[in-house]
Amino acid sequence: MSVINSESWAKDEKFQPAQDSKFRIRPHRRQFVVGSKPFRAYDDWQSHQLDASTWVSYCADLRAAWTSDADGIQWMLLGLAVETLESQADPMIEIARTASADVPNLYASWAGRWVLVGCSEIHMDATGLLGCFYGITSEKQTWVSSSSVLLAQILSPNASPVVFPEVLRYTVGISWFPPPYSRFVGVYRLLPSQVIELKEGSIRSRAIIPPIDPSLGYDKTVELLNNSLVTALKRLPIGKGKLWVGLSAGIDSRLVFALAHCAGIDIIPFTRLSARMPIADRLLPPKLAQELGYNHIFLQGHKSNSDDRKRLVAEHTGGHVSIGDAEPFMQSVRDSLEGISVGGWCFEVGKAFWRNELPDTLDDLGICAQQIAQLLREPLNSIMMVRMGDWLEWVKKNPQENLDWRDQFFIEQRLAGWQSSKEQLYDLTKTERIPIINAARNYALMFGLEESCRVDSLHQVDLISRAVPELGKYPYNPPNHYFGTLVAIKAIAIKFFKNPLSFYKKVVNKLQRK
């Protein structure tokens, strides 16, 4: 087994502290490794033995807690999980009073980004945002890690790991390595619909969402969603830190903003500036914040460390994030933030995406693959689509009750494949990004609503109106012309001078779609 220590990285380390001398950006921050013996990526990593054959090793900056269940079996929770049911206690308390066989029944109501290890198994959060890569050594030992790079080194300690040569593209084509595969040969990514058994390395299917109860009705469902989200916000372990709320002109982030206000917790709304952002994202967030009495801030990055950070992105993510997706990190946009950051990502799960672009069923996998390739503008014969075909076969053989395969496609590919790797990159910053909607029970509640309601986000509009009616008077994602001709011209000029190629790229993208 290859062990990376701080000295080996220091030989060529140019990465500088983000803001203060106590915080150093270095690869593998907030990552973990699970295997048959301790593992240290750095000297300050910690290890905990769960049973005779299971050690969990982790970065000291990653949240970690463990307890014994009612049968005396140890469980370890990595990352941040927040109980969304008012009637339930925090996860560690509930595990301690629950029999081993029933512990997996607890986490459907846990929101956040987390991994649960116990009974020689690993369970992920609802969409696999704290991703798990796994592989088996030549000695038939199973290893699991949130880092594909560390796992590849463990599996091939005396040789360079074999990687697929593709460089991820941005905006055109599949910009992630489709699970259950990774960029490294022999390293696989666990799907949200899977649980891995550590002793044999076997995979079994699990339900992504609990049973749906459409008999609840619209009003009751919206009420339960509201209570769940507010409870999650109130239970965030902010401590002496700050709670940052990412705010745009869209409906998802506005809902989080409204509910955070209703929860009565101290928040700071912010918006990341970028050359590609629409006018509405520049003009509406400050107005929304002012409406509720908050001071809004814009975050703007710089390119002073872009070369060093490009190398850091590759070493930390193993090439699982495209350069375009890594741009905010490379420009140090969020370096000034510290604490917990919440926002609207993952709300798309319930919005019935791609109903017109993809077939209703998986009856013909060839047609499904063809339509996916067309949707994502990916060559049908590419290695990416070959991997996607294997995922389609898994889904067809292991159907999810009450879950449309196109929703599973969004969960397991767009979130567990693409978003999870982006979240891993953000582990290098001082903030913890937590999607409060990311709980299996929340998704089941949304899927219990009529599809037409979810497509138009009517339940979200209703939640905002009930929580903070003042925010409902502002439009959601209005087009540029909504603000008038002069403002539109000014915004286009700003985009052009910040990125002279923006117009050219926009034209090229439109032509490629035809």
mmCIF file of N, CA and C in Angstrom, residues 337-420:
data_model
loop_
_atom_site.group_PDB
_atom_site.id
_atom_site.type_symbol
_atom_site.label_atom_id
_atom_site.label_comp_id
_atom_site.label_asym_id
_atom_site.label_seq_id
_atom_site.Cartn_x
_atom_site.Cartn_y
_atom_site.Cartn_z
ATOM 1 N N LEU A 337 -15.044 33.085 1.987
ATOM 2 C CA LEU A 337 -16.156 32.553 2.777
ATOM 3 C C LEU A 337 -15.645 31.514 3.772
ATOM 4 N N GLU A 338 -16.281 31.483 4.927
ATOM 5 C CA GLU A 338 -15.950 30.484 5.937
ATOM 6 C C GLU A 338 -17.217 30.152 6.719
ATOM 7 N N GLY A 339 -17.497 28.873 6.895
ATOM 8 C CA GLY A 339 -18.710 28.448 7.585
ATOM 9 C C GLY A 339 -19.446 27.420 6.752
ATOM 10 N N ILE A 340 -20.758 27.527 6.692
ATOM 11 C CA ILE A 340 -21.606 26.614 5.922
ATOM 12 C C ILE A 340 -22.308 27.392 4.823
ATOM 13 N N SER A 341 -22.333 26.827 3.633
ATOM 14 C CA SER A 341 -22.990 27.462 2.496
ATOM 15 C C SER A 341 -24.147 26.581 2.027
ATOM 16 N N VAL A 342 -25.331 27.165 1.937
ATOM 17 C CA VAL A 342 -26.509 26.447 1.446
ATOM 18 C C VAL A 342 -27.017 27.151 0.193
ATOM 19 N N GLY A 343 -27.763 26.436 -0.600
ATOM 20 C CA GLY A 343 -28.290 27.009 -1.835
ATOM 21 C C GLY A 343 -29.346 26.115 -2.439
ATOM 22 N N GLY A 344 -29.631 26.324 -3.713
ATOM 23 C CA GLY A 344 -30.751 25.629 -4.340
ATOM 24 C C GLY A 344 -30.401 24.412 -5.156
ATOM 25 N N TRP A 345 -29.118 23.999 -5.149
ATOM 26 C CA TRP A 345 -28.789 22.834 -5.972
ATOM 27 C C TRP A 345 -29.461 21.574 -5.436
ATOM 28 N N CYS A 346 -29.793 20.684 -6.334
ATOM 29 C CA CYS A 346 -30.501 19.407 -6.090
ATOM 30 C C CYS A 346 -32.020 19.542 -6.141
ATOM 31 N N PHE A 347 -32.577 20.743 -6.139
ATOM 32 C CA PHE A 347 -34.029 20.859 -6.294
ATOM 33 C C PHE A 347 -34.483 20.382 -7.670
ATOM 34 N N GLU A 348 -33.562 20.323 -8.625
ATOM 35 C CA GLU A 348 -33.928 19.876 -9.974
ATOM 36 C C GLU A 348 -34.404 18.430 -10.001
ATOM 37 N N VAL A 349 -34.074 17.659 -8.963
ATOM 38 C CA VAL A 349 -34.449 16.246 -8.930
ATOM 39 C C VAL A 349 -35.949 16.059 -9.164
ATOM 40 N N GLY A 350 -36.763 16.932 -8.623
ATOM 41 C CA GLY A 350 -38.203 16.746 -8.721
ATOM 42 C C GLY A 350 -38.860 17.396 -9.913
ATOM 43 N N LYS A 351 -38.078 17.935 -10.849
ATOM 44 C CA LYS A 351 -38.665 18.757 -11.913
ATOM 45 C C LYS A 351 -38.917 18.028 -13.228
ATOM 46 N N ALA A 352 -38.846 16.704 -13.193
ATOM 47 C CA ALA A 352 -39.221 15.893 -14.357
ATOM 48 C C ALA A 352 -38.480 16.333 -15.616
ATOM 49 N N PHE A 353 -37.167 16.401 -15.527
ATOM 50 C CA PHE A 353 -36.359 16.826 -16.665
ATOM 51 C C PHE A 353 -36.426 15.818 -17.807
ATOM 52 N N TRP A 354 -36.258 16.313 -19.020
ATOM 53 C CA TRP A 354 -36.027 15.534 -20.236
ATOM 54 C C TRP A 354 -37.179 14.587 -20.584
ATOM 55 N N ARG A 355 -38.396 14.962 -20.194
ATOM 56 C CA ARG A 355 -39.535 14.113 -20.540
ATOM 57 C C ARG A 355 -39.763 14.056 -22.049
ATOM 58 N N ASN A 356 -39.467 15.143 -22.756
ATOM 59 C CA ASN A 356 -39.687 15.166 -24.202
ATOM 60 C C ASN A 356 -38.469 14.694 -24.984
ATOM 61 N N GLU A 357 -37.301 14.700 -24.340
ATOM 62 C CA GLU A 357 -36.073 14.341 -25.046
ATOM 63 C C GLU A 357 -35.720 12.863 -24.935
ATOM 64 N N LEU A 358 -36.207 12.178 -23.905
ATOM 65 C CA LEU A 358 -35.845 10.781 -23.682
ATOM 66 C C LEU A 358 -37.084 9.896 -23.680
ATOM 67 N N PRO A 359 -36.950 8.621 -24.066
ATOM 68 C CA PRO A 359 -38.093 7.704 -24.115
ATOM 69 C C PRO A 359 -38.734 7.509 -22.742
ATOM 70 N N ASP A 360 -40.003 7.150 -22.742
ATOM 71 C CA ASP A 360 -40.730 6.947 -21.488
ATOM 72 C C ASP A 360 -40.221 5.736 -20.720
ATOM 73 N N THR A 361 -39.769 4.715 -21.444
ATOM 74 C CA THR A 361 -39.373 3.461 -20.798
ATOM 75 C C THR A 361 -37.995 3.028 -21.287
ATOM 76 N N LEU A 362 -37.474 2.000 -20.649
ATOM 77 C CA LEU A 362 -36.182 1.423 -21.022
ATOM 78 C C LEU A 362 -36.345 0.173 -21.876
ATOM 79 N N ASP A 363 -37.445 0.066 -22.566
ATOM 80 C CA ASP A 363 -37.707 -1.143 -23.353
ATOM 81 C C ASP A 363 -36.599 -1.398 -24.383
ATOM 82 N N ASP A 364 -36.123 -0.347 -25.044
ATOM 83 C CA ASP A 364 -35.072 -0.470 -26.055
ATOM 84 C C ASP A 364 -33.870 0.349 -25.593
ATOM 85 N N LEU A 365 -32.853 -0.322 -25.038
ATOM 86 C CA LEU A 365 -31.695 0.394 -24.504
ATOM 87 C C LEU A 365 -30.907 1.101 -25.595
ATOM 88 N N GLY A 366 -30.935 0.562 -26.805
ATOM 89 C CA GLY A 366 -30.231 1.200 -27.914
ATOM 90 C C GLY A 366 -30.812 2.566 -28.235
ATOM 91 N N ILE A 367 -32.136 2.632 -28.275
ATOM 92 C CA ILE A 367 -32.791 3.914 -28.540
ATOM 93 C C ILE A 367 -32.542 4.884 -27.393
ATOM 94 N N CYS A 368 -32.571 4.384 -26.162
ATOM 95 C CA CYS A 368 -32.318 5.244 -24.997
ATOM 96 C C CYS A 368 -30.911 5.847 -25.067
ATOM 97 N N ALA A 369 -29.929 5.000 -25.417
ATOM 98 C CA ALA A 369 -28.564 5.492 -25.519
ATOM 99 C C ALA A 369 -28.444 6.524 -26.635
ATOM 100 N N GLN A 370 -29.119 6.259 -27.734
ATOM 101 C CA GLN A 370 -29.084 7.186 -28.862
ATOM 102 C C GLN A 370 -29.668 8.548 -28.475
ATOM 103 N N GLN A 371 -30.756 8.534 -27.736
ATOM 104 C CA GLN A 371 -31.398 9.782 -27.324
ATOM 105 C C GLN A 371 -30.562 10.532 -26.289
ATOM 106 N N ILE A 372 -29.896 9.791 -25.390
ATOM 107 C CA ILE A 372 -29.002 10.429 -24.415
ATOM 108 C C ILE A 372 -27.846 11.109 -25.133
ATOM 109 N N ALA A 373 -27.266 10.407 -26.115
ATOM 110 C CA ALA A 373 -26.158 10.974 -26.878
ATOM 111 C C ALA A 373 -26.591 12.258 -27.595
ATOM 112 N N GLN A 374 -27.774 12.233 -28.155
ATOM 113 C CA GLN A 374 -28.283 13.421 -28.847
ATOM 114 C C GLN A 374 -28.550 14.553 -27.858
ATOM 115 N N LEU A 375 -29.114 14.226 -26.715
ATOM 116 C CA LEU A 375 -29.420 15.227 -25.700
ATOM 117 C C LEU A 375 -28.155 15.919 -25.203
ATOM 118 N N LEU A 376 -27.108 15.141 -24.964
ATOM 119 C CA LEU A 376 -25.881 15.683 -24.400
ATOM 120 C C LEU A 376 -24.846 16.051 -25.452
ATOM 121 N N ARG A 377 -25.195 15.870 -26.725
ATOM 122 C CA ARG A 377 -24.299 16.180 -27.840
ATOM 123 C C ARG A 377 -22.980 15.415 -27.712
ATOM 124 N N GLU A 378 -23.122 14.144 -27.486
ATOM 125 C CA GLU A 378 -21.989 13.230 -27.334
ATOM 126 C C GLU A 378 -22.035 12.201 -28.460
ATOM 127 N N PRO A 379 -20.904 11.928 -29.152
ATOM 128 C CA PRO A 379 -20.902 10.894 -30.198
ATOM 129 C C PRO A 379 -21.394 9.560 -29.646
ATOM 130 N N LEU A 380 -22.262 8.909 -30.384
ATOM 131 C CA LEU A 380 -22.867 7.668 -29.901
ATOM 132 C C LEU A 380 -21.837 6.569 -29.702
ATOM 133 N N ASN A 381 -20.750 6.608 -30.471
ATOM 134 C CA ASN A 381 -19.729 5.556 -30.386
ATOM 135 C C ASN A 381 -18.584 5.903 -29.436
ATOM 136 N N SER A 382 -18.721 6.966 -28.653
ATOM 137 C CA SER A 382 -17.649 7.357 -27.738
ATOM 138 C C SER A 382 -17.594 6.404 -26.544
ATOM 139 N N ILE A 383 -16.433 6.392 -25.855
ATOM 140 C CA ILE A 383 -16.286 5.546 -24.674
ATOM 141 C C ILE A 383 -17.242 5.980 -23.578
ATOM 142 N N MET A 384 -17.575 7.278 -23.553
ATOM 143 C CA MET A 384 -18.522 7.781 -22.559
ATOM 144 C C MET A 384 -19.882 7.103 -22.737
ATOM 145 N N MET A 385 -20.314 6.965 -23.979
ATOM 146 C CA MET A 385 -21.609 6.339 -24.227
ATOM 147 C C MET A 385 -21.568 4.835 -24.000
ATOM 148 N N VAL A 386 -20.410 4.220 -24.187
ATOM 149 C CA VAL A 386 -20.269 2.791 -23.859
ATOM 150 C C VAL A 386 -20.504 2.592 -22.366
ATOM 151 N N ARG A 387 -19.907 3.473 -21.554
ATOM 152 C CA ARG A 387 -20.109 3.393 -20.104
ATOM 153 C C ARG A 387 -21.553 3.682 -19.736
ATOM 154 N N MET A 388 -22.131 4.656 -20.426
ATOM 155 C CA MET A 388 -23.527 4.986 -20.158
ATOM 156 C C MET A 388 -24.422 3.789 -20.463
ATOM 157 N N GLY A 389 -24.054 3.026 -21.474
ATOM 158 C CA GLY A 389 -24.826 1.832 -21.801
ATOM 159 C C GLY A 389 -24.814 0.820 -20.674
ATOM 160 N N ASP A 390 -23.694 0.681 -19.982
ATOM 161 C CA ASP A 390 -23.618 -0.227 -18.834
ATOM 162 C C ASP A 390 -24.516 0.263 -17.699
ATOM 163 N N TRP A 391 -24.569 1.581 -17.520
ATOM 164 C CA TRP A 391 -25.464 2.123 -16.495
ATOM 165 C C TRP A 391 -26.918 1.822 -16.858
ATOM 166 N N LEU A 392 -27.272 1.982 -18.115
ATOM 167 C CA LEU A 392 -28.640 1.695 -18.549
ATOM 168 C C LEU A 392 -29.010 0.237 -18.267
ATOM 169 N N GLU A 393 -28.076 -0.663 -18.495
ATOM 170 C CA GLU A 393 -28.345 -2.084 -18.218
ATOM 171 C C GLU A 393 -28.581 -2.312 -16.733
ATOM 172 N N TRP A 394 -27.788 -1.659 -15.873
ATOM 173 C CA TRP A 394 -27.996 -1.787 -14.425
ATOM 174 C C TRP A 394 -29.398 -1.308 -14.038
ATOM 175 N N VAL A 395 -29.809 -0.175 -14.568
ATOM 176 C CA VAL A 395 -31.116 0.398 -14.219
ATOM 177 C C VAL A 395 -32.243 -0.518 -14.686
ATOM 178 N N LYS A 396 -32.096 -1.082 -15.873
ATOM 179 C CA LYS A 396 -33.153 -1.960 -16.381
ATOM 180 C C LYS A 396 -33.254 -3.234 -15.549
ATOM 181 N N LYS A 397 -32.117 -3.762 -15.103
ATOM 182 C CA LYS A 397 -32.126 -4.991 -14.309
ATOM 183 C C LYS A 397 -32.544 -4.739 -12.860
ATOM 184 N N ASN A 398 -32.392 -3.501 -12.397
ATOM 185 C CA ASN A 398 -32.704 -3.165 -11.003
ATOM 186 C C ASN A 398 -33.628 -1.951 -10.951
ATOM 187 N N PRO A 399 -34.868 -2.110 -11.406
ATOM 188 C CA PRO A 399 -35.787 -0.961 -11.472
ATOM 189 C C PRO A 399 -36.105 -0.418 -10.086
ATOM 190 N N GLN A 400 -36.292 0.891 -10.042
ATOM 191 C CA GLN A 400 -36.654 1.573 -8.802
ATOM 192 C C GLN A 400 -38.166 1.810 -8.792
ATOM 193 N N GLU A 401 -38.814 1.285 -7.780
ATOM 194 C CA GLU A 401 -40.265 1.433 -7.697
ATOM 195 C C GLU A 401 -40.647 2.909 -7.563
ATOM 196 N N ASN A 402 -41.619 3.327 -8.366
ATOM 197 C CA ASN A 402 -42.155 4.694 -8.339
ATOM 198 C C ASN A 402 -41.146 5.766 -8.745
ATOM 199 N N LEU A 403 -40.057 5.355 -9.410
ATOM 200 C CA LEU A 403 -39.063 6.329 -9.848
ATOM 201 C C LEU A 403 -38.863 6.198 -11.354
ATOM 202 N N ASP A 404 -39.213 7.243 -12.089
ATOM 203 C CA ASP A 404 -39.025 7.276 -13.534
ATOM 204 C C ASP A 404 -37.536 7.162 -13.849
ATOM 205 N N TRP A 405 -37.170 6.370 -14.847
ATOM 206 C CA TRP A 405 -35.756 6.148 -15.142
ATOM 207 C C TRP A 405 -35.060 7.449 -15.523
ATOM 208 N N ARG A 406 -35.812 8.414 -16.068
ATOM 209 C CA ARG A 406 -35.202 9.689 -16.436
ATOM 210 C C ARG A 406 -34.862 10.516 -15.197
ATOM 211 N N ASP A 407 -35.645 10.354 -14.143
ATOM 212 C CA ASP A 407 -35.285 10.987 -12.869
ATOM 213 C C ASP A 407 -34.069 10.300 -12.260
ATOM 214 N N GLN A 408 -34.001 8.974 -12.416
ATOM 215 C CA GLN A 408 -32.829 8.252 -11.932
ATOM 216 C C GLN A 408 -31.587 8.645 -12.729
ATOM 217 N N PHE A 409 -31.770 8.914 -14.012
ATOM 218 C CA PHE A 409 -30.666 9.387 -14.839
ATOM 219 C C PHE A 409 -30.120 10.706 -14.295
ATOM 220 N N PHE A 410 -31.013 11.604 -13.916
ATOM 221 C CA PHE A 410 -30.558 12.880 -13.357
ATOM 222 C C PHE A 410 -29.837 12.652 -12.032
ATOM 223 N N ILE A 411 -30.388 11.790 -11.182
ATOM 224 C CA ILE A 411 -29.791 11.545 -9.863
ATOM 225 C C ILE A 411 -28.424 10.870 -9.982
ATOM 226 N N GLU A 412 -28.335 9.818 -10.787
ATOM 227 C CA GLU A 412 -27.125 8.999 -10.776
ATOM 228 C C GLU A 412 -26.050 9.475 -11.745
ATOM 229 N N GLN A 413 -26.453 10.223 -12.760
ATOM 230 C CA GLN A 413 -25.449 10.728 -13.694
ATOM 231 C C GLN A 413 -25.151 12.203 -13.459
ATOM 232 N N ARG A 414 -26.163 13.031 -13.499
ATOM 233 C CA ARG A 414 -25.926 14.471 -13.365
ATOM 234 C C ARG A 414 -25.490 14.861 -11.950
ATOM 235 N N LEU A 415 -26.049 14.203 -10.934
ATOM 236 C CA LEU A 415 -25.678 14.540 -9.556
ATOM 237 C C LEU A 415 -24.544 13.650 -9.038
ATOM 238 N N ALA A 416 -24.750 12.342 -9.006
ATOM 239 C CA ALA A 416 -23.723 11.441 -8.465
ATOM 240 C C ALA A 416 -22.474 11.403 -9.341
ATOM 241 N N GLY A 417 -22.625 11.671 -10.636
ATOM 242 C CA GLY A 417 -21.474 11.660 -11.520
ATOM 243 C C GLY A 417 -20.816 13.018 -11.658
ATOM 244 N N TRP A 418 -21.599 14.027 -12.022
ATOM 245 C CA TRP A 418 -21.063 15.359 -12.313
ATOM 246 C C TRP A 418 -20.969 16.242 -11.068
ATOM 247 N N GLN A 419 -22.102 16.438 -10.385
ATOM 248 C CA GLN A 419 -22.131 17.353 -9.242
ATOM 249 C C GLN A 419 -21.261 16.851 -8.091
ATOM 250 N N SER A 420 -21.232 15.550 -7.870
ATOM 251 C CA SER A 420 -20.437 14.993 -6.776
ATOM 252 C C SER A 420 -18.963 15.346 -6.920
#
